[in-house]
PDB file of C-alpha atoms in Angstrom:
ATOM      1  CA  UNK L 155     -27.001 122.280 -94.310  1.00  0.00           C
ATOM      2  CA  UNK L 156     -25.465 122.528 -97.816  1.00  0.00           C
ATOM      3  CA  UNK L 157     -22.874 125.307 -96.011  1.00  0.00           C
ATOM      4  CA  UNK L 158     -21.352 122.180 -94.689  1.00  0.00           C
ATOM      5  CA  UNK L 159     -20.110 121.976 -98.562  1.00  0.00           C
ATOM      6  CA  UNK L 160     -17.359 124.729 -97.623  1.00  0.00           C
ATOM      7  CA  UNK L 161     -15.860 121.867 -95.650  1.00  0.00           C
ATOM      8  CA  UNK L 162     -14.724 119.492 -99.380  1.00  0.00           C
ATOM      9  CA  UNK L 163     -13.914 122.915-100.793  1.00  0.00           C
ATOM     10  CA  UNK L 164     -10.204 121.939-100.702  1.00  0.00           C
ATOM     11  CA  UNK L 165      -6.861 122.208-102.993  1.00  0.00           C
ATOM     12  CA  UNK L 166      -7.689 119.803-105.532  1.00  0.00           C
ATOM     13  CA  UNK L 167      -5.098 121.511-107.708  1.00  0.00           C
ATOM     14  CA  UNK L 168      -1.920 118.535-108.659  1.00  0.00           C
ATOM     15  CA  UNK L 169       0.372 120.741-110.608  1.00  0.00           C
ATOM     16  CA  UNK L 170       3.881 119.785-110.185  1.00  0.00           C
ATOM     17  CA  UNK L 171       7.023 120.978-110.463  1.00  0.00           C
ATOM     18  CA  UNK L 172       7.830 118.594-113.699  1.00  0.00           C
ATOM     19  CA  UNK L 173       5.624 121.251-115.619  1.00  0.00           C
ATOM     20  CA  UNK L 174       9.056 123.668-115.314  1.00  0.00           C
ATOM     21  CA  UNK L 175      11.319 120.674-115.890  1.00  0.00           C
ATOM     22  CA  UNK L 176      12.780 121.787-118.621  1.00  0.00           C
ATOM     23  CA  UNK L 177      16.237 121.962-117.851  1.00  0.00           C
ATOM     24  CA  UNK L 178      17.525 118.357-119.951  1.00  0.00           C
ATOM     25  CA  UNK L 179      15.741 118.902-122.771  1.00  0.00           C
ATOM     26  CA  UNK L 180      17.915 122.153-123.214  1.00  0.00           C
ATOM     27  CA  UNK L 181      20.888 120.137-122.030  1.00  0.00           C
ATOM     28  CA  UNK L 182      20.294 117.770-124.551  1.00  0.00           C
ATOM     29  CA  UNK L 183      19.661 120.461-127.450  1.00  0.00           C
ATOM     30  CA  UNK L 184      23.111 122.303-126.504  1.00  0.00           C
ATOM     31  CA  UNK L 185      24.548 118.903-126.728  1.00  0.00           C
ATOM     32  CA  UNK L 186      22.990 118.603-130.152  1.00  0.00           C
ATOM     33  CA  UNK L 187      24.407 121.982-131.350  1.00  0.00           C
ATOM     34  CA  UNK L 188      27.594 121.011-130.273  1.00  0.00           C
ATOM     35  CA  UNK L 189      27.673 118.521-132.754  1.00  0.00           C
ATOM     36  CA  UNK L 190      27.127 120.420-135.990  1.00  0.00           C
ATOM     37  CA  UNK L 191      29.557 121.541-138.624  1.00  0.00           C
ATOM     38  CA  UNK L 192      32.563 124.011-137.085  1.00  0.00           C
ATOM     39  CA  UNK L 193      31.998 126.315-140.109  1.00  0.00           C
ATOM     40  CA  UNK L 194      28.643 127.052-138.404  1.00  0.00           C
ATOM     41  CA  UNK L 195      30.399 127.616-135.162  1.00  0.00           C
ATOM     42  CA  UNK L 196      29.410 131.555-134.741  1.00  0.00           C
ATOM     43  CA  UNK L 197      26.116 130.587-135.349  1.00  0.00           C
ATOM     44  CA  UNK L 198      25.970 127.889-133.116  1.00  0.00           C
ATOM     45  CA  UNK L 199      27.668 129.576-130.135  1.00  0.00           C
ATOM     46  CA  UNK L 200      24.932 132.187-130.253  1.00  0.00           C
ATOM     47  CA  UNK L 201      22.614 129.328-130.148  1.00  0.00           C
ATOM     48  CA  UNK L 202      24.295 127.766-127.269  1.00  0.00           C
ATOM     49  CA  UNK L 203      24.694 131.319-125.590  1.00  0.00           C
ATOM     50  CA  UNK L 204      20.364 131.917-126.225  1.00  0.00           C
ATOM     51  CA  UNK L 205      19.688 128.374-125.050  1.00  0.00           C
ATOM     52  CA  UNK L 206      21.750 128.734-121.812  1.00  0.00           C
ATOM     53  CA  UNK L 207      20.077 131.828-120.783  1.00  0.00           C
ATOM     54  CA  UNK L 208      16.880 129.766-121.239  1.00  0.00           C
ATOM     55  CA  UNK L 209      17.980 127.144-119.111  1.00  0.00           C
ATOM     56  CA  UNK L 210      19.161 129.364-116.207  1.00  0.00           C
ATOM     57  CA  UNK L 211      15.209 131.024-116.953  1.00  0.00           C
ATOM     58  CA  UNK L 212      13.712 128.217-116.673  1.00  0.00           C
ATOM     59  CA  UNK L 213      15.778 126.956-113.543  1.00  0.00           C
ATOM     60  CA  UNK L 214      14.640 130.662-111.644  1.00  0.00           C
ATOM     61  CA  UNK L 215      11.415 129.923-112.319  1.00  0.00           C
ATOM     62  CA  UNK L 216      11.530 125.953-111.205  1.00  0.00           C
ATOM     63  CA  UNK L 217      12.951 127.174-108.205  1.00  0.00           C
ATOM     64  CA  UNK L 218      10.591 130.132-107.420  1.00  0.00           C
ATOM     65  CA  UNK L 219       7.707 127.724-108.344  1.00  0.00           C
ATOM     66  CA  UNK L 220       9.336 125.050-105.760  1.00  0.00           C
ATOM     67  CA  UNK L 221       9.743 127.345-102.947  1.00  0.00           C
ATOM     68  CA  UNK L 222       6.340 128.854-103.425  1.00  0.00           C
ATOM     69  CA  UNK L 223       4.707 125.196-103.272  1.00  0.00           C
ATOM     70  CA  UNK L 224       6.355 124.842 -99.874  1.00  0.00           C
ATOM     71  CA  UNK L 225       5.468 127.839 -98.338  1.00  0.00           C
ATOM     72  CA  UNK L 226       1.640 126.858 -99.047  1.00  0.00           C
ATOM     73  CA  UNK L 227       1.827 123.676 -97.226  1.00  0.00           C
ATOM     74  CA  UNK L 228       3.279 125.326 -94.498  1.00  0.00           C
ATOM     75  CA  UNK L 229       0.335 127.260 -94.306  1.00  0.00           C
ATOM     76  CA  UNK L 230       2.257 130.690 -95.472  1.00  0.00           C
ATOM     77  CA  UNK L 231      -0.141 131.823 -98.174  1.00  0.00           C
ATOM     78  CA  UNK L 232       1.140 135.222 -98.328  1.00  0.00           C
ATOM     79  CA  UNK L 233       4.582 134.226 -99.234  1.00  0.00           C
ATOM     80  CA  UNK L 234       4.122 131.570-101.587  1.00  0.00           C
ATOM     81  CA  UNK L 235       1.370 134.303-102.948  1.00  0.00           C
ATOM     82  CA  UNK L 236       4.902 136.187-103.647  1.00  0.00           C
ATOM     83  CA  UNK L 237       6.594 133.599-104.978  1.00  0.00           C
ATOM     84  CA  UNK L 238       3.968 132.615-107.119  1.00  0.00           C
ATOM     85  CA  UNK L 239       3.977 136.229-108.735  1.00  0.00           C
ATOM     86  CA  UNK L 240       8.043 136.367-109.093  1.00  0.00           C
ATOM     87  CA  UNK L 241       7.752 133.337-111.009  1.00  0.00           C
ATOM     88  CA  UNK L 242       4.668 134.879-113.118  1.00  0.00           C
ATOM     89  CA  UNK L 243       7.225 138.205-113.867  1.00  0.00           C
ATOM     90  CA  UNK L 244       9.616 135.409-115.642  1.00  0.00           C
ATOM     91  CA  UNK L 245       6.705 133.572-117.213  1.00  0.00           C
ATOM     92  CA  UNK L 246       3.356 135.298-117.417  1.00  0.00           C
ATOM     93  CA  UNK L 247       1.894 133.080-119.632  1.00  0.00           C
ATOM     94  CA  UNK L 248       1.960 129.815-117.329  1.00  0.00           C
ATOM     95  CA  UNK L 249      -0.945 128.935-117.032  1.00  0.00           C
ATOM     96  CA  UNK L 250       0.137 126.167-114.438  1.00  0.00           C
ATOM     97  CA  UNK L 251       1.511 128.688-112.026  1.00  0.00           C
ATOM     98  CA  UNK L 252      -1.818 130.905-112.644  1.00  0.00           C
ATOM     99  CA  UNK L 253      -3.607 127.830-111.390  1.00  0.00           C
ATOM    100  CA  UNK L 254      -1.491 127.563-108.555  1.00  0.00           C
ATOM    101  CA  UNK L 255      -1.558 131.356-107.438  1.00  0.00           C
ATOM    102  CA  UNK L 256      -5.133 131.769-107.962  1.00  0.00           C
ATOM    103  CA  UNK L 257      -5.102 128.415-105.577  1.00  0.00           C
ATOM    104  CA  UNK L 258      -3.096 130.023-102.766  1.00  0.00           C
ATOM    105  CA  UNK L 259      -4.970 133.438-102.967  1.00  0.00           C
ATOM    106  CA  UNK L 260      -8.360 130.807-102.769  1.00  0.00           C
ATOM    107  CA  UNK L 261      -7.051 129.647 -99.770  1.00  0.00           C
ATOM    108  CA  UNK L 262      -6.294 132.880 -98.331  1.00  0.00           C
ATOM    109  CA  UNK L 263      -9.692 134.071 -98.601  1.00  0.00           C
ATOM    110  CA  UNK L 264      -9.433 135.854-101.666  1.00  0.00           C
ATOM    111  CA  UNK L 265     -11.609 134.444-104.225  1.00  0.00           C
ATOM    112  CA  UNK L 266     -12.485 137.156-106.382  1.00  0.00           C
ATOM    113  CA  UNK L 267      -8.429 137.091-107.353  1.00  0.00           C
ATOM    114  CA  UNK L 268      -8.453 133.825-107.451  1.00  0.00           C
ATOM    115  CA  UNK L 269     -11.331 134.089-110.260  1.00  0.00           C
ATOM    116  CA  UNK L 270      -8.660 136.208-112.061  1.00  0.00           C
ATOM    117  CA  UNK L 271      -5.947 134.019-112.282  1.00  0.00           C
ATOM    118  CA  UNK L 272      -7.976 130.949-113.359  1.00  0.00           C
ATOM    119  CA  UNK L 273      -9.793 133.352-116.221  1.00  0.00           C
ATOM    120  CA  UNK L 274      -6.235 134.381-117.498  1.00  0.00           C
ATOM    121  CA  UNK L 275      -5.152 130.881-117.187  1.00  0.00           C
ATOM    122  CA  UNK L 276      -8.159 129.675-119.197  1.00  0.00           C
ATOM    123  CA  UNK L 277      -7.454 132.109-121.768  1.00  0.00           C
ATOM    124  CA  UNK L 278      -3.917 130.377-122.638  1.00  0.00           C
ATOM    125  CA  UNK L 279      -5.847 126.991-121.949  1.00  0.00           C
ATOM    126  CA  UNK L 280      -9.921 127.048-122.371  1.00  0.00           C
ATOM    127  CA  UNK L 281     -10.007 123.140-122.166  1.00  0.00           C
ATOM    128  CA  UNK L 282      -8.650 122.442-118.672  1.00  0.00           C
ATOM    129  CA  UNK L 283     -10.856 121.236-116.945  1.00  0.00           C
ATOM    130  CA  UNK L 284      -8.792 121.241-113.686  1.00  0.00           C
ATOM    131  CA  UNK L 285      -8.545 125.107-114.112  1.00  0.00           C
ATOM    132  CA  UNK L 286     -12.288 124.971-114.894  1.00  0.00           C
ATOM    133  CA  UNK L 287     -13.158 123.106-111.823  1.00  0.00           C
ATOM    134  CA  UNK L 288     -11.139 125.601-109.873  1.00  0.00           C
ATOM    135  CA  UNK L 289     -12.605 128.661-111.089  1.00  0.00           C
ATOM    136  CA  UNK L 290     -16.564 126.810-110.387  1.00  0.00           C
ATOM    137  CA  UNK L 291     -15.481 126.734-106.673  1.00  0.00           C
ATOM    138  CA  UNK L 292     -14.466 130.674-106.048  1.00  0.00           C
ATOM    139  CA  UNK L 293     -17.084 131.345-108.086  1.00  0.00           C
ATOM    140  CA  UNK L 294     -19.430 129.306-105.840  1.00  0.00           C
ATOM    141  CA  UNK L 295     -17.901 131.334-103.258  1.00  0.00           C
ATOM    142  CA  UNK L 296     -18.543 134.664-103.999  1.00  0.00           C
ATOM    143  CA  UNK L 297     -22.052 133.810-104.902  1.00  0.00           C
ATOM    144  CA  UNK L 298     -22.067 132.844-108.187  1.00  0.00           C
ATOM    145  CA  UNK L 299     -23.320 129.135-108.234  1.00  0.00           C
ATOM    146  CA  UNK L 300     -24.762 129.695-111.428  1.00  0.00           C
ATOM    147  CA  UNK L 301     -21.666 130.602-113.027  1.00  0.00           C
ATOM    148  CA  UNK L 302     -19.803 127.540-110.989  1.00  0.00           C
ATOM    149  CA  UNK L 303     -22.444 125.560-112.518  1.00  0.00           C
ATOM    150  CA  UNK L 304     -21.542 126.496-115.633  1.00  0.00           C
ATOM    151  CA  UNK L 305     -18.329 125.970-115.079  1.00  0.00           C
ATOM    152  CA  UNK L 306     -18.521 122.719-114.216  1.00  0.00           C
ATOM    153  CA  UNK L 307     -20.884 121.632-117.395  1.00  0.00           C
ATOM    154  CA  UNK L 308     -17.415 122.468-119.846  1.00  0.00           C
ATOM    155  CA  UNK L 309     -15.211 120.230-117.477  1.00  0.00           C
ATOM    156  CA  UNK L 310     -17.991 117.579-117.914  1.00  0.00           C
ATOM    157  CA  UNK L 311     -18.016 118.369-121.526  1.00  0.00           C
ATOM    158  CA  UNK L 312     -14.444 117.692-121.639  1.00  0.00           C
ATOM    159  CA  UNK L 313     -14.754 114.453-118.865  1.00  0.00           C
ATOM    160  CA  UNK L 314     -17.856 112.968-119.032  1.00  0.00           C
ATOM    161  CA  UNK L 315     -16.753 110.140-116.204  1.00  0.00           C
ATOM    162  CA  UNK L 316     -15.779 112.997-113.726  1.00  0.00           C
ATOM    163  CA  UNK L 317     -17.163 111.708-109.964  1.00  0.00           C
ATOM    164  CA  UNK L 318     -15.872 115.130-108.230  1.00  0.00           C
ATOM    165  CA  UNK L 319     -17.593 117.265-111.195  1.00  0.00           C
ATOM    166  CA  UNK L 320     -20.510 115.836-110.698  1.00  0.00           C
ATOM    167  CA  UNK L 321     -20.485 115.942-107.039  1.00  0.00           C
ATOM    168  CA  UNK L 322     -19.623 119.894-107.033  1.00  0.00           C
ATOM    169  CA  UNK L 323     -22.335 120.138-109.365  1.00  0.00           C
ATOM    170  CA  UNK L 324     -24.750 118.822-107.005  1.00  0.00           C
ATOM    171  CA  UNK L 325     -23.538 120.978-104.955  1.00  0.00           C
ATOM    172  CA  UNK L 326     -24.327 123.762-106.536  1.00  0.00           C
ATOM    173  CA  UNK L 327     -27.518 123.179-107.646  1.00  0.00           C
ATOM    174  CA  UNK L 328     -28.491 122.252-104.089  1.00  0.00           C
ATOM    175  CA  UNK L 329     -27.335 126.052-103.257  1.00  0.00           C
ATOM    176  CA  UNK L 330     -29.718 127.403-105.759  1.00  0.00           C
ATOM    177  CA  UNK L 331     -32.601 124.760-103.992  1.00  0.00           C
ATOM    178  CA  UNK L 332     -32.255 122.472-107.401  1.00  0.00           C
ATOM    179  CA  UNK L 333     -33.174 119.713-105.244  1.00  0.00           C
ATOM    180  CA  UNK L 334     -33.972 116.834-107.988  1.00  0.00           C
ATOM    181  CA  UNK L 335     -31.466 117.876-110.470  1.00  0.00           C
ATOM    182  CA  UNK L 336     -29.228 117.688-107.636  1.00  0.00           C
ATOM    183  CA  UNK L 337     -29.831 114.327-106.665  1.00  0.00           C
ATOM    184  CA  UNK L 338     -29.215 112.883-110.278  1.00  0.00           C
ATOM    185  CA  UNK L 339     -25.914 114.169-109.976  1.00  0.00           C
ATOM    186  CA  UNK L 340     -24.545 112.869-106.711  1.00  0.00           C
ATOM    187  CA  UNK L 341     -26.748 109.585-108.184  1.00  0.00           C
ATOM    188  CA  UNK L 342     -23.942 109.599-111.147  1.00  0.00           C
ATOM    189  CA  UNK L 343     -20.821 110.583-108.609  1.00  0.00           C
ATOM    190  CA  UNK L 344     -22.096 107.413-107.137  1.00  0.00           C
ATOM    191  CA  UNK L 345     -22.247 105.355-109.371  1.00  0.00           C
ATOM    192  CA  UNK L 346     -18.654 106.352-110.893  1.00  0.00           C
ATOM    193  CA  UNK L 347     -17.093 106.326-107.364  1.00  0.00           C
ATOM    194  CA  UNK L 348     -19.575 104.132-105.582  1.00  0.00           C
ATOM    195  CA  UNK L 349     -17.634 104.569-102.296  1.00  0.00           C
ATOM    196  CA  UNK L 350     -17.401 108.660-102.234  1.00  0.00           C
ATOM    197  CA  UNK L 351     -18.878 109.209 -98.496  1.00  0.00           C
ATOM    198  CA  UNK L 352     -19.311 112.759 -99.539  1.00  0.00           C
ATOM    199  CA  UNK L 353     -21.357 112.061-102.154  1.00  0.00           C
ATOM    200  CA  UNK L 354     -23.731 109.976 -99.776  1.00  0.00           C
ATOM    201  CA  UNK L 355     -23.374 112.785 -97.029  1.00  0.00           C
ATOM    202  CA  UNK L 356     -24.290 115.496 -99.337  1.00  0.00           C
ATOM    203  CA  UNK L 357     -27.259 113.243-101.461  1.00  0.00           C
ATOM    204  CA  UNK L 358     -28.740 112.876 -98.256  1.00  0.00           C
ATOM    205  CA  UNK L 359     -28.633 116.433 -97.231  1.00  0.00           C
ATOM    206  CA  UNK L 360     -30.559 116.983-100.605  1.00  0.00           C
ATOM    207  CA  UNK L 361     -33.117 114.336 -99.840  1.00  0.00           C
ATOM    208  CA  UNK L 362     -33.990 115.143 -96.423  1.00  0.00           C
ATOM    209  CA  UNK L 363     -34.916 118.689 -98.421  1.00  0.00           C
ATOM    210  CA  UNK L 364     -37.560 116.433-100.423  1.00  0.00           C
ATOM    211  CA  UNK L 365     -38.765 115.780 -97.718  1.00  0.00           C
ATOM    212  CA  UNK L 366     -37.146 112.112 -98.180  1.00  0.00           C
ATOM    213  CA  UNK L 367     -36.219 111.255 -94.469  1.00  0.00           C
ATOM    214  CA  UNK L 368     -36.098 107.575 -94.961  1.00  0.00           C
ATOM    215  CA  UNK L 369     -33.697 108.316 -97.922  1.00  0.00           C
ATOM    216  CA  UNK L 370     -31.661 110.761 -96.349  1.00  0.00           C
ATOM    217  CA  UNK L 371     -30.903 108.521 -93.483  1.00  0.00           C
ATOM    218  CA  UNK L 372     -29.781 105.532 -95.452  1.00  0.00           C
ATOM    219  CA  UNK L 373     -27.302 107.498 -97.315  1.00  0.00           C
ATOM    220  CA  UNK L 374     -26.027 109.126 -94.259  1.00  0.00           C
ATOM    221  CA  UNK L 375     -25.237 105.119 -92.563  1.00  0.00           C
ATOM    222  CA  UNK L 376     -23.783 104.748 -95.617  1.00  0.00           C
ATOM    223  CA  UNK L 377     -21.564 107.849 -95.330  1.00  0.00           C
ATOM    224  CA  UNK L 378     -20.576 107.327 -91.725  1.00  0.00           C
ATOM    225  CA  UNK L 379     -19.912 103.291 -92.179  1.00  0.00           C
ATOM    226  CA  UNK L 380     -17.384 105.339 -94.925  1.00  0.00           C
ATOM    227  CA  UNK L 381     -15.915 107.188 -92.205  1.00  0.00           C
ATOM    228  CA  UNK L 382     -17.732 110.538 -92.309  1.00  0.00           C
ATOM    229  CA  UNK L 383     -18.401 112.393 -88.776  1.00  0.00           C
ATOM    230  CA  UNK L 384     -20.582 114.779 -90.114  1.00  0.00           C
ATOM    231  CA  UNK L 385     -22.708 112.072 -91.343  1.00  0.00           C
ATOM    232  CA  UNK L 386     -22.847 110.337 -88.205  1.00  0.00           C
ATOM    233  CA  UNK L 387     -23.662 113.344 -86.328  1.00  0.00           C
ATOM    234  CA  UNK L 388     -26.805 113.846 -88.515  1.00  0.00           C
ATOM    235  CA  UNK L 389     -28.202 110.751 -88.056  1.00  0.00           C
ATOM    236  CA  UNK L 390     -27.845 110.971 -84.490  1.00  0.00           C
ATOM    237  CA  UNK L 391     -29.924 114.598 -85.111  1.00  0.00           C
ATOM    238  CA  UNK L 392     -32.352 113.352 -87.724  1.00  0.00           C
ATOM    239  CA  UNK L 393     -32.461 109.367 -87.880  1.00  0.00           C
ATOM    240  CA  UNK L 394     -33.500 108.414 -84.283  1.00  0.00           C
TER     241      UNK L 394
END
């Protein structure tokens, strides 16, 4: 039952475009130069010159990073995937649009690349835990639930009041049949986000395992009075 988890394993990744929105703060500082002293105005030229070129950079990139964003909600992974990496040519140490590529190549069944991305992103950023998070879920798929575990421990170091860290967590451990460790941490999703159906669905997934039938089905009415099918297909299997 805990495959079913490949069903929440979704873009969680809210990286926007204002990351690259850089553009008036230039606009601003070129304003500011050309202000100063005219016996500085060689000097200040060149500076305008240098900061222009940065703005039309940063503007290329914006716009790559835009267009690449679109193409993944329509569902064309492959060419926001290019996008993604024209963008990374003109700034290779982003680690937002490493997050974002190593999202799209997630999605496209590439995980293993995915892991890439996120590590190289993590390198320019070791404390984000969205990045973190990210990398605990292609890890998880490929296998490695121990290392998604881990994972997952330095975003909670970093946000102890996490619901979906602990939930992915549980997760986890369920994979690796840590049944009662996993059911403390869907017990603390709940009780952060008290009305997570998932949490529920997947707690009671974990309990039936213990052999907790009563349990199990309680959580699942809970999930499906939430709104989850899954849930209300398994009492239907399980709780008659």
């Amino acid at each position: 039952l805990f495959s079913l988890a490949t069903r929440i394993i979704l873009d969680i990744t809210k990286t926007e475009s204002k990351d690259f929105d850089h553009a008036a703060i230039i606009q601003k500082l070129l304003a500011e130069v050309g202000d100063e002293d005219a016996s500085k105005k060689e000097d200040f030229d060149a500076i305008k010159e240098a900061l222009s070129n940065i703005e039309d950079e940063v503007k290329k990139i914006s716009s790559l990073y835009d267009r690449a964003r679109q193409q993944e909600e329509n569902g064309d992974l492959e060419g926001a995937i290019k996008d993604y990496s024209k963008a990374l040519k003109l700034s290779p140490d982003s680690q937002y649009i490493l997050n974002s590529r190593g999202v799209a190549m997630y999605k496209n069944g590439d995980a293993r690349g995915a892991i890439k991305d996120y590590t190289t992103a993590l390198g320019i950023d070791p404390g984000d835990p969205l990045i973190l998070m990210n990398r605990a879920r292609a890890k998880d798929e490929i296998g490695d639930s121990r290392g998604a575990i881990n994972d997952v421990d330095k975003v909670l170091e970093i946000s102890p009041y996490d619901p979906l860290a602990y939930l992915y967590r549980g997760i986890f451990k369920g994979k690796l049949k840590d049944f009662r460790s996993a059911v403390i941490d869907f017990n603390k999703a709940l009780e952060i986000d008290p009305d997570n159906a998932v949490s529920y669905f997947f707690r009671g997934i974990t309990k039936k395992e213990l052999q907790d039938f009563k349990g199990a089905c309680e959580d699942w009415k809970k999930a499906a009075e939430l709104g989850d099918e899954d849930a209300s297909k398994l009492m239907e299997e399980h709780c008659q």
